[in-house]
Each structure stands twice: as C-alpha cells, then as structure tokens.
C-alpha cells in the first residue's frame, strides 16, 4: 500500500508548480469493488480515487493545475489483452481515459 500512496503524494508535491493539462492516476477496480486477499491493494487504489477528487478541489482553488482523473483499470486476462487495449483502441469500447483525452473515435 505504501508505495502507491507515498508515490502519488510525492509526485503531486513535485508537480505542484508545474502547469499541467491533466494529471492521470492509474488505479484499479479493486479500489471500489475490493479484491479477496488483497485488502492493502484495494485500499491503496481507493486512496487514489479519493486523492483525485481532493486534487480536483485544489485545481478549482488554483493551488494545482491539470484536471485530475483516476482510471479504474480492470483486471485483464493477460498482458496481451492489456496491450491490445492500449495500442488498438478500436478493439475496445470507449474507456473513461479515451473519452477524457478526446482520443476515442468510433
């Protein structure tokens, strides 16, 4: 849990004065749905989702820049499936990240 949480906080702190267009976090569905035997992992991903909302409030208050989005990445069957989703977006339905970035093309 600590690497995800501390890493996110440190990255945000390091980038706080940068003029960002967006700040994207790659979380997991486990944050909202849980994952048997992985309570720490699920908690760390839930933290990322809450942190994204907190950071958007800081953006609104002009204390940070860049719309913040936490993408709840699903469990993939294998690495090839994940890779196909990344490099061949036409093979998958629109995801929040593709809609957010405006890269989805039907």
N, CA, C and O atoms as a MOPAC input file, in Angstrom:
PM7 MOZYME 1SCF
protein

 N      0.82200 1    -1.18700 1     0.00000 1
 C      0.00000 1     0.00000 1     0.00000 1
 C      0.86500 1     1.24900 1     0.00000 1
 O      0.57400 1     2.20400 1    -0.72000 1
 N      1.90900 1     1.25200 1     0.78700 1
 C      2.73000 1     2.45000 1     0.95200 1
 C      3.32500 1     2.97600 1    -0.35700 1
 O      3.30900 1     4.18900 1    -0.56500 1
 N      3.84800 1     2.13200 1    -1.25000 1
 C      4.43300 1     2.68800 1    -2.47700 1
 C      3.43400 1     3.47600 1    -3.32100 1
 O      3.77000 1     4.54000 1    -3.84100 1
 N      2.21500 1     2.96800 1    -3.46200 1
 C      1.21500 1     3.69700 1    -4.25500 1
 C      0.84000 1     5.00900 1    -3.58400 1
 O      0.77200 1     6.04800 1    -4.24200 1
 N      0.59900 1     4.96800 1    -2.29400 1
 C      0.16100 1     6.15600 1    -1.56100 1
 C      1.28200 1     7.19700 1    -1.50000 1
 O      1.08300 1     8.35100 1    -1.88000 1
 N      2.44800 1     6.78800 1    -1.02600 1
 C      3.56700 1     7.73500 1    -0.91100 1
 C      4.02400 1     8.22500 1    -2.28300 1
 O      4.36300 1     9.39700 1    -2.45200 1
 N      4.03000 1     7.32000 1    -3.25500 1
 C      4.42700 1     7.71800 1    -4.60300 1
 C      3.50900 1     8.77600 1    -5.18100 1
 O      3.97500 1     9.74200 1    -5.78500 1
 N      2.22000 1     8.60600 1    -5.00400 1
 C      1.25100 1     9.57600 1    -5.50200 1
 C      1.42100 1    10.92400 1    -4.81300 1
 O      1.46200 1    11.96100 1    -5.47500 1
 N      1.51900 1    10.91300 1    -3.50000 1
 C      1.67900 1    12.16700 1    -2.75700 1
 C      2.97000 1    12.86700 1    -3.17600 1
 O      2.97000 1    14.07800 1    -3.39800 1
 N      4.07500 1    12.11500 1    -3.28600 1
 C      5.34800 1    12.71500 1    -3.68200 1
 C      5.30400 1    13.26300 1    -5.10300 1
 O      5.83700 1    14.34200 1    -5.36600 1
 N      4.67300 1    12.53100 1    -6.02300 1
 C      4.56400 1    13.00100 1    -7.39600 1
 C      3.73500 1    14.28100 1    -7.47300 1
 O      4.11200 1    15.22500 1    -8.16700 1
 N      2.63600 1    14.31200 1    -6.78100 1
 C      1.80000 1    15.51500 1    -6.77600 1
 C      2.55500 1    16.70000 1    -6.16600 1
 O      2.48400 1    17.81600 1    -6.68000 1
 N      3.25700 1    16.45800 1    -5.10100 1
 C      4.03000 1    17.53200 1    -4.45900 1
 C      5.12600 1    18.03700 1    -5.40600 1
 O      5.34600 1    19.24300 1    -5.50800 1
 N      5.80000 1    17.13600 1    -6.08500 1
 C      6.86800 1    17.52900 1    -7.00600 1
 C      6.33000 1    18.32100 1    -8.20300 1
 O      7.03000 1    19.16900 1    -8.75600 1
 N      5.08900 1    18.04100 1    -8.59900 1
 C      4.50000 1    18.69200 1    -9.77100 1
 C      3.57900 1    19.85500 1    -9.41200 1
 O      2.93300 1    20.41800 1   -10.29600 1
 N      3.50800 1    20.22000 1    -8.15600 1
 C      2.50600 1    21.20900 1    -7.73900 1
 C      2.63600 1    22.56000 1    -8.43200 1
 O      1.63400 1    23.25600 1    -8.59900 1
 N      3.84800 1    22.95000 1    -8.84000 1
 C      4.02500 1    24.24000 1    -9.50500 1
 C      4.08300 1    24.13100 1   -11.02300 1
 O      4.20200 1    25.14200 1   -11.71600 1
 N      3.99900 1    22.91300 1   -11.54000 1
 C      4.02000 1    22.70400 1   -12.99200 1
 C      2.66200 1    23.06300 1   -13.58300 1
 O      1.62800 1    22.84400 1   -12.95200 1
 N      2.66500 1    23.60800 1   -14.78000 1
 C      1.41700 1    23.93600 1   -15.47900 1
 C      0.99700 1    22.70400 1   -16.28100 1
 O      1.43900 1    22.50900 1   -17.41300 1
 N      0.15600 1    21.89400 1   -15.69300 1
 C     -0.26900 1    20.63200 1   -16.30900 1
 C     -1.61500 1    20.78100 1   -17.00500 1
 O     -2.47100 1    21.54700 1   -16.56300 1
 N     -1.79200 1    20.04900 1   -18.08700 1
 C     -3.10400 1    19.97100 1   -18.73200 1
 C     -3.97000 1    18.95100 1   -18.00200 1
 O     -5.17800 1    19.13600 1   -17.85900 1
 N     -3.34400 1    17.88000 1   -17.54400 1
 C     -4.05600 1    16.84900 1   -16.80500 1
 C     -3.08200 1    16.08300 1   -15.92600 1
 O     -1.86800 1    16.14000 1   -16.12100 1
 N     -3.63000 1    15.37200 1   -14.96200 1
 C     -2.87400 1    14.55400 1   -14.01800 1
 C     -3.65800 1    13.25700 1   -13.90600 1
 O     -4.72600 1    13.22800 1   -13.29500 1
 N     -3.14000 1    12.19100 1   -14.48500 1
 C     -3.88900 1    10.93900 1   -14.56700 1
 C     -3.30200 1     9.90100 1   -13.62600 1
 O     -2.08900 1     9.69400 1   -13.59000 1
 N     -4.16400 1     9.25700 1   -12.87400 1
 C     -3.78600 1     8.18900 1   -11.95400 1
 C     -4.33600 1     6.88100 1   -12.50000 1
 O     -5.49000 1     6.81300 1   -12.92200 1
 N     -3.51800 1     5.85500 1   -12.49200 1
 C     -3.97800 1     4.55000 1   -12.94700 1
 C     -4.22100 1     3.67900 1   -11.72900 1
 O     -3.30800 1     3.09600 1   -11.14400 1
 N     -5.49000 1     3.62000 1   -11.37900 1
 C     -5.95300 1     2.88500 1   -10.21700 1
 C     -6.45500 1     1.51900 1   -10.68500 1
 O     -6.11400 1     1.06300 1   -11.77700 1
 N     -7.24900 1     0.88700 1    -9.86600 1
 C     -7.78200 1    -0.42900 1   -10.20000 1
 C     -9.23300 1    -0.51400 1    -9.74300 1
 O     -9.63800 1     0.14500 1    -8.78500 1
 N     -9.99700 1    -1.32600 1   -10.43500 1
 C    -11.37200 1    -1.57300 1    -9.99100 1
 C    -11.41300 1    -2.13700 1    -8.57700 1
 O    -12.43100 1    -2.04000 1    -7.89200 1
 N    -10.30500 1    -2.72700 1    -8.14400 1
 C    -10.24600 1    -3.28700 1    -6.78800 1
 C    -10.48700 1    -2.22200 1    -5.73200 1
 O    -10.92000 1    -2.53800 1    -4.62400 1
 N    -10.21100 1    -0.95600 1    -6.06000 1
 C    -10.42800 1     0.12300 1    -5.10400 1
 C    -11.89100 1     0.27600 1    -4.72400 1
 O    -12.20300 1     0.59100 1    -3.57500 1
 N    -12.78500 1     0.05800 1    -5.67100 1
 C    -14.20500 1     0.19700 1    -5.38900 1
 C    -14.91400 1    -1.11700 1    -5.13400 1
 O    -15.95700 1    -1.15200 1    -4.48000 1
 N    -14.35200 1    -2.19200 1    -5.65000 1
 C    -15.01300 1    -3.48400 1    -5.54400 1
 C    -14.33100 1    -4.42700 1    -4.56900 1
 O    -14.90000 1    -5.44800 1    -4.18100 1
 N    -13.11800 1    -4.08800 1    -4.17500 1
 C    -12.36900 1    -4.99400 1    -3.31100 1
 C    -11.75100 1    -6.11300 1    -4.12600 1
 O    -12.04600 1    -6.28700 1    -5.30900 1
 N    -10.89100 1    -6.86400 1    -3.46900 1
 C    -10.24000 1    -7.98800 1    -4.12000 1
 C     -9.84600 1    -8.96600 1    -3.01800 1
 O     -8.95900 1    -8.66600 1    -2.21900 1
 N    -10.48500 1   -10.12000 1    -2.96400 1
 C    -10.21700 1   -11.04900 1    -1.86600 1
 C     -8.72800 1   -11.30500 1    -1.64600 1
 O     -7.99200 1   -11.62000 1    -2.58100 1
 N     -8.31000 1   -11.16500 1    -0.41700 1
 C     -6.92700 1   -11.42100 1    -0.05300 1
 C     -5.97600 1   -10.27300 1    -0.33100 1
 O     -4.77700 1   -10.38900 1    -0.07900 1
 N     -6.49500 1    -9.15800 1    -0.85100 1
 C     -5.63900 1    -8.02700 1    -1.19700 1
 C     -6.21000 1    -6.72700 1    -0.64300 1
 O     -6.41400 1    -5.76800 1    -1.38700 1
 N     -6.46400 1    -6.69600 1     0.64000 1
 C     -7.06400 1    -5.51700 1     1.26800 1
 C     -6.18100 1    -4.29300 1     1.12000 1
 O     -6.68500 1    -3.20200 1     0.85400 1
 N     -4.86700 1    -4.44600 1     1.28600 1
 C     -3.95600 1    -3.31100 1     1.15300 1
 C     -3.96500 1    -2.73700 1    -0.25300 1
 O     -3.97500 1    -1.51900 1    -0.43600 1
 N     -3.96100 1    -3.61500 1    -1.24200 1
 C     -4.00500 1    -3.19800 1    -2.64500 1
 C     -5.30700 1    -2.44900 1    -2.94100 1
 O     -5.29800 1    -1.40000 1    -3.58600 1
 N     -6.41400 1    -2.99500 1    -2.46800 1
 C     -7.71200 1    -2.34800 1    -2.68300 1
 C     -7.75100 1    -0.99200 1    -1.98600 1
 O     -8.25300 1    -0.02100 1    -2.55300 1
 N     -7.23000 1    -0.91600 1    -0.76900 1
 C     -7.22100 1     0.34800 1    -0.02800 1
 C     -6.36300 1     1.39300 1    -0.72900 1
 O     -6.74900 1     2.56000 1    -0.79600 1
 N     -5.21200 1     0.99900 1    -1.24700 1
 C     -4.33300 1     1.93300 1    -1.94900 1
 C     -5.01100 1     2.48400 1    -3.20000 1
 O     -4.87500 1     3.66800 1    -3.50600 1
 N     -5.72800 1     1.64800 1    -3.91500 1
 C     -6.43500 1     2.10400 1    -5.10900 1
 C     -7.62000 1     2.98800 1    -4.75300 1
 O     -7.90400 1     3.94800 1    -5.46900 1
 N     -8.30900 1     2.69100 1    -3.67700 1
 C     -9.39400 1     3.56000 1    -3.21300 1
 C     -8.82800 1     4.92100 1    -2.81300 1
 O     -9.44400 1     5.95400 1    -3.07700 1
 N     -7.65300 1     4.92000 1    -2.17600 1
 C     -6.99200 1     6.18000 1    -1.81200 1
 C     -6.73900 1     7.02700 1    -3.05600 1
 O     -6.93700 1     8.24100 1    -3.03300 1
 N     -6.30400 1     6.38900 1    -4.13700 1
 C     -6.03000 1     7.13100 1    -5.36900 1
 C     -7.29100 1     7.81600 1    -5.88700 1
 O     -7.23400 1     8.95200 1    -6.35700 1
 N     -8.41700 1     7.13400 1    -5.80400 1
 C     -9.67600 1     7.72300 1    -6.26100 1
 C    -10.05900 1     8.93300 1    -5.41400 1
 O    -10.48200 1     9.96100 1    -5.94300 1
 N     -9.90900 1     8.80700 1    -4.11600 1
 C    -10.23000 1     9.91800 1    -3.20800 1
 C     -9.24300 1    11.05900 1    -3.42300 1
 O     -9.62900 1    12.22800 1    -3.40400 1
 N     -7.99100 1    10.72800 1    -3.62400 1
 C     -6.96600 1    11.75400 1    -3.83700 1
 C     -7.24900 1    12.54000 1    -5.11200 1
 O     -7.01900 1    13.74800 1    -5.15800 1
 N     -7.74400 1    11.86700 1    -6.14500 1
 C     -8.08400 1    12.55900 1    -7.39200 1
 C     -9.15200 1    13.61700 1    -7.14000 1
 O     -9.05900 1    14.73200 1    -7.65400 1
 N    -10.15800 1    13.27300 1    -6.35300 1
 C    -11.21100 1    14.24300 1    -6.02600 1
 C    -10.63100 1    15.40900 1    -5.22600 1
 O    -10.97200 1    16.56700 1    -5.46700 1
 N     -9.75300 1    15.09600 1    -4.27500 1
 C     -9.10900 1    16.14300 1    -3.47300 1
 C     -8.27100 1    17.05600 1    -4.36100 1
 O     -8.30600 1    18.27800 1    -4.21400 1
 N     -7.52100 1    16.46100 1    -5.28000 1
 C     -6.66600 1    17.25500 1    -6.15500 1
 C     -7.49100 1    18.13400 1    -7.08300 1
 O     -7.08000 1    19.25400 1    -7.38800 1
 N     -8.64100 1    17.65800 1    -7.53800 1
 C     -9.51500 1    18.49000 1    -8.36800 1
 C    -10.03000 1    19.69900 1    -7.58900 1
 O    -10.23100 1    20.76800 1    -8.16500 1
 N    -10.24400 1    19.53400 1    -6.28800 1
 C    -10.62100 1    20.69900 1    -5.46700 1
 C     -9.46100 1    21.69300 1    -5.41200 1
 O     -9.68400 1    22.90300 1    -5.45400 1
 N     -8.23500 1    21.20000 1    -5.31900 1
 C     -7.07100 1    22.08700 1    -5.33100 1
 C     -6.94200 1    22.80100 1    -6.67700 1
 O     -6.55300 1    23.96800 1    -6.72800 1
 N     -7.26600 1    22.10400 1    -7.75900 1
 C     -7.26100 1    22.73500 1    -9.08200 1
 C     -8.29700 1    23.84200 1    -9.11400 1
 O     -8.02200 1    24.95100 1    -9.57400 1
 N     -9.47900 1    23.54000 1    -8.62900 1
 C    -10.55000 1    24.53800 1    -8.59700 1
 C    -10.13700 1    25.77600 1    -7.79600 1
 O    -10.50700 1    26.89700 1    -8.14400 1
 N     -9.37000 1    25.56800 1    -6.72600 1
 C     -8.92500 1    26.66500 1    -5.86500 1
 C     -7.60100 1    27.27800 1    -6.32900 1
 O     -6.99000 1    28.06200 1    -5.60200 1
 N     -7.15900 1    26.92200 1    -7.53600 1
 C     -5.91500 1    27.42900 1    -8.13300 1
 C     -4.65900 1    27.11100 1    -7.32400 1
 O     -3.70400 1    27.88600 1    -7.32000 1
 N     -4.66600 1    25.97700 1    -6.64500 1
 C     -3.49000 1    25.52800 1    -5.90100 1
 C     -2.74000 1    24.43100 1    -6.65300 1
 O     -1.62000 1    24.07600 1    -6.28800 1
 N     -3.35700 1    23.90100 1    -7.69500 1
 C     -2.75500 1    22.93100 1    -8.60000 1
 C     -3.30300 1    23.23400 1    -9.98900 1
 O     -4.25300 1    24.00300 1   -10.13500 1
 N     -2.70100 1    22.62800 1   -11.00500 1
 C     -3.26100 1    22.75100 1   -12.35200 1
 C     -3.40600 1    21.35500 1   -12.94200 1
 O     -2.73900 1    20.40900 1   -12.52200 1
 N     -4.28200 1    21.25400 1   -13.91100 1
 C     -4.47700 1    19.98300 1   -14.59000 1
 C     -5.61400 1    19.17000 1   -14.02100 1
 O     -5.56500 1    18.72400 1   -12.87400 1
 N     -6.63300 1    18.98100 1   -14.82400 1
 C     -7.75200 1    18.12300 1   -14.44600 1
 C     -7.21200 1    16.77300 1   -13.99800 1
 O     -6.34900 1    16.19800 1   -14.66200 1
 N     -7.70900 1    16.26700 1   -12.88900 1
 C     -7.22600 1    15.00100 1   -12.34800 1
 C     -8.24900 1    13.90100 1   -12.60800 1
 O     -9.44800 1    14.08700 1   -12.40000 1
 N     -7.76100 1    12.76500 1   -13.06000 1
 C     -8.62100 1    11.62200 1   -13.34600 1
 C     -7.96600 1    10.37100 1   -12.80000 1
 O     -6.78600 1    10.12000 1   -13.04400 1
 N     -8.72900 1     9.59200 1   -12.06700 1
 C     -8.26100 1     8.29600 1   -11.60600 1
 C     -8.96600 1     7.23300 1   -12.43900 1
 O    -10.18400 1     7.07700 1   -12.35900 1
 N     -8.20100 1     6.51000 1   -13.23200 1
 C     -8.74900 1     5.48600 1   -14.11100 1
 C     -8.74400 1     4.16200 1   -13.36100 1
 O     -7.68900 1     3.66900 1   -12.96200 1
 N     -9.92100 1     3.59400 1   -13.17300 1
 C    -10.04100 1     2.30000 1   -12.50000 1
 C     -9.84800 1     1.20000 1   -13.52100 1
 O    -10.80200 1     0.71100 1   -14.12600 1
 N     -8.60400 1     0.82500 1   -13.69800 1
 C     -8.22200 1    -0.16700 1   -14.69600 1
 C     -8.75900 1    -1.53600 1   -14.29200 1
 O     -8.56700 1    -1.95600 1   -13.15100 1
 N     -9.42700 1    -2.23800 1   -15.20300 1
 C     -9.94000 1    -3.56900 1   -14.85100 1
 C     -8.84300 1    -4.62000 1   -14.88500 1
 O     -7.77500 1    -4.41900 1   -15.46400 1
 N     -9.13000 1    -5.71900 1   -14.26100 1
 C     -8.23400 1    -6.87400 1   -14.34000 1
 C     -8.27000 1    -7.37700 1   -15.77500 1
 O     -9.34500 1    -7.61100 1   -16.32700 1
 N     -7.12700 1    -7.54100 1   -16.36600 1
 C     -7.10200 1    -8.07800 1   -17.72300 1
 C     -6.78600 1    -9.57500 1   -17.64600 1
 O     -6.20900 1   -10.06300 1   -16.67400 1
 N     -7.17500 1   -10.26400 1   -18.67800 1
 C     -6.95100 1   -11.69800 1   -18.71500 1
 C     -5.45600 1   -12.00100 1   -18.81300 1
 O     -4.96000 1   -12.94200 1   -18.19300 1
 N     -4.75700 1   -11.20000 1   -19.59100 1
 C     -3.31400 1   -11.38000 1   -19.73800 1
 C     -2.68900 1   -10.08500 1   -20.24000 1
 O     -3.40100 1    -9.12600 1   -20.53600 1
 N     -1.39200 1   -10.05200 1   -20.33500 1
 C     -0.70200 1    -8.83900 1   -20.78400 1
 C     -1.07000 1    -8.47700 1   -22.21600 1
 O     -1.16400 1    -7.29700 1   -22.55200 1
 N     -1.27800 1    -9.47700 1   -23.06100 1
 C     -1.62400 1    -9.20500 1   -24.45200 1
 C     -2.94300 1    -8.44100 1   -24.53000 1
 O     -3.06400 1    -7.50000 1   -25.31400 1
 N     -3.92400 1    -8.83100 1   -23.73400 1
 C     -5.20300 1    -8.13700 1   -23.72200 1
 C     -5.01400 1    -6.68400 1   -23.31500 1
 O     -5.56000 1    -5.78400 1   -23.95300 1
 N     -4.24800 1    -6.44800 1   -22.26000 1
 C     -3.99600 1    -5.08400 1   -21.81800 1
 C     -3.29100 1    -4.30000 1   -22.91200 1
 O     -3.65500 1    -3.15600 1   -23.18500 1
 N     -2.29400 1    -4.89500 1   -23.53700 1
 C     -1.54400 1    -4.21500 1   -24.59000 1
 C     -2.45700 1    -3.86500 1   -25.75900 1
 O     -2.36000 1    -2.76700 1   -26.30800 1
 N     -3.34600 1    -4.78300 1   -26.15000 1
 C     -4.26700 1    -4.50600 1   -27.24400 1
 C     -5.17600 1    -3.32500 1   -26.92400 1
 O     -5.49100 1    -2.52100 1   -27.80100 1
 N     -5.59200 1    -3.22500 1   -25.67900 1
 C     -6.43900 1    -2.10100 1   -25.27800 1
 C     -5.68600 1    -0.78400 1   -25.41200 1
 O     -6.27900 1     0.24400 1   -25.73600 1
 N     -4.39400 1    -0.81600 1   -25.16500 1
 C     -3.59700 1     0.40700 1   -25.23100 1
 C     -3.25400 1     0.79700 1   -26.66000 1
 O     -3.32500 1     1.97800 1   -27.00200 1
 N     -2.88200 1    -0.15900 1   -27.50500 1
 C     -2.40000 1     0.17700 1   -28.84100 1
 C     -3.45100 1     0.03300 1   -29.94100 1
 O     -3.25900 1     0.53400 1   -31.04900 1
 N     -4.55100 1    -0.64100 1   -29.64500 1
 C     -5.60600 1    -0.80400 1   -30.63700 1
 C     -6.94600 1    -0.41900 1   -30.01600 1
 O     -7.79000 1    -1.28000 1   -29.77000 1
 N     -7.13900 1     0.87600 1   -29.76300 1
 C     -8.36500 1     1.29600 1   -29.07800 1
 C     -9.63200 1     0.97200 1   -29.84500 1
 O    -10.71100 1     0.91800 1   -29.25600 1
 N     -9.52200 1     0.75100 1   -31.17300 1
 C    -10.71400 1     0.40900 1   -31.94200 1
 C    -11.26900 1    -0.96000 1   -31.56100 1
 O    -12.39900 1    -1.29900 1   -31.91300 1
 N    -10.46600 1    -1.74700 1   -30.83600 1
 C    -10.89900 1    -3.08700 1   -30.43500 1
 C    -11.72200 1    -3.08700 1   -29.15500 1
 O    -12.30500 1    -4.10600 1   -28.78500 1
 N    -11.76600 1    -1.96600 1   -28.49400 1
 C    -12.46100 1    -1.91600 1   -27.21700 1
 C    -13.49500 1    -0.80100 1   -27.22000 1
 O    -13.46100 1     0.10100 1   -28.05700 1
 N    -14.39500 1    -0.88100 1   -26.28700 1
 C    -15.38000 1     0.17500 1   -26.12800 1
 C    -14.69900 1     1.39500 1   -25.51200 1
 O    -13.62700 1     1.26600 1   -24.92100 1
 N    -15.30300 1     2.57600 1   -25.64000 1
 C    -14.65800 1     3.75500 1   -25.06500 1
 C    -14.43100 1     3.57600 1   -23.57000 1
 O    -15.28700 1     3.05600 1   -22.85400 1
 N    -13.28500 1     4.00800 1   -23.12300 1
 C    -12.95200 1     3.95600 1   -21.70700 1
 C    -12.96600 1     5.37400 1   -21.17500 1
 O    -12.88500 1     6.32200 1   -21.95600 1
 N    -13.06500 1     5.54300 1   -19.87500 1
 C    -13.03800 1     6.91300 1   -19.34300 1
 C    -11.80300 1     7.69100 1   -19.79800 1
 O    -11.89400 1     8.89300 1   -20.04700 1
 N    -10.66500 1     7.03400 1   -19.90800 1
 C     -9.45000 1     7.75100 1   -20.29800 1
 C     -9.53300 1     8.21600 1   -21.74800 1
 O     -9.12900 1     9.33800 1   -22.05400 1
 N    -10.05200 1     7.37000 1   -22.65600 1
 C    -10.13800 1     7.78300 1   -24.05400 1
 C    -11.17400 1     8.89000 1   -24.22700 1
 O    -10.99600 1     9.78900 1   -25.04900 1
 N    -12.23600 1     8.82400 1   -23.46600 1
 C    -13.23200 1     9.89100 1   -23.53300 1
 C    -12.67200 1    11.18100 1   -22.94600 1
 O    -12.89900 1    12.26300 1   -23.48900 1
 N    -11.94200 1    11.07100 1   -21.84200 1
 C    -11.35600 1    12.23300 1   -21.17200 1
 C    -10.33900 1    12.92600 1   -22.07100 1
 O    -10.31700 1    14.15400 1   -22.15700 1
 N     -9.50500 1    12.14900 1   -22.73400 1
 C     -8.45700 1    12.72800 1   -23.58400 1
 C     -8.96900 1    13.09600 1   -24.96500 1
 O     -8.25300 1    13.73000 1   -25.74000 1
 N    -10.20500 1    12.70800 1   -25.28500 1
 C    -10.75700 1    13.00300 1   -26.58600 1
 C    -10.14600 1    12.15900 1   -27.69400 1
 O    -10.15700 1    12.56700 1   -28.85500 1
 N     -9.61200 1    10.99200 1   -27.35600 1
 C     -8.95300 1    10.15100 1   -28.34900 1
 C     -9.85800 1     9.04600 1   -28.88900 1
 O     -9.48000 1     8.34100 1   -29.82500 1
 N    -11.04100 1     8.89000 1   -28.31100 1
 C    -11.93200 1     7.81500 1   -28.78700 1
 C    -12.55000 1     8.20700 1   -30.10700 1
 O    -13.11100 1     9.29500 1   -30.24100 1
 N    -12.44800 1     7.30500 1   -31.10400 1
 C    -13.06200 1     7.51800 1   -32.40700 1
 C    -13.84700 1     6.25900 1   -32.75100 1
 O    -13.26300 1     5.18800 1   -32.91700 1
 N    -15.16000 1     6.38300 1   -32.85800 1
 C    -15.97300 1     5.19600 1   -33.16300 1
 C    -15.67700 1     4.63000 1   -34.54800 1
 O    -16.27900 1     3.63400 1   -34.94900 1

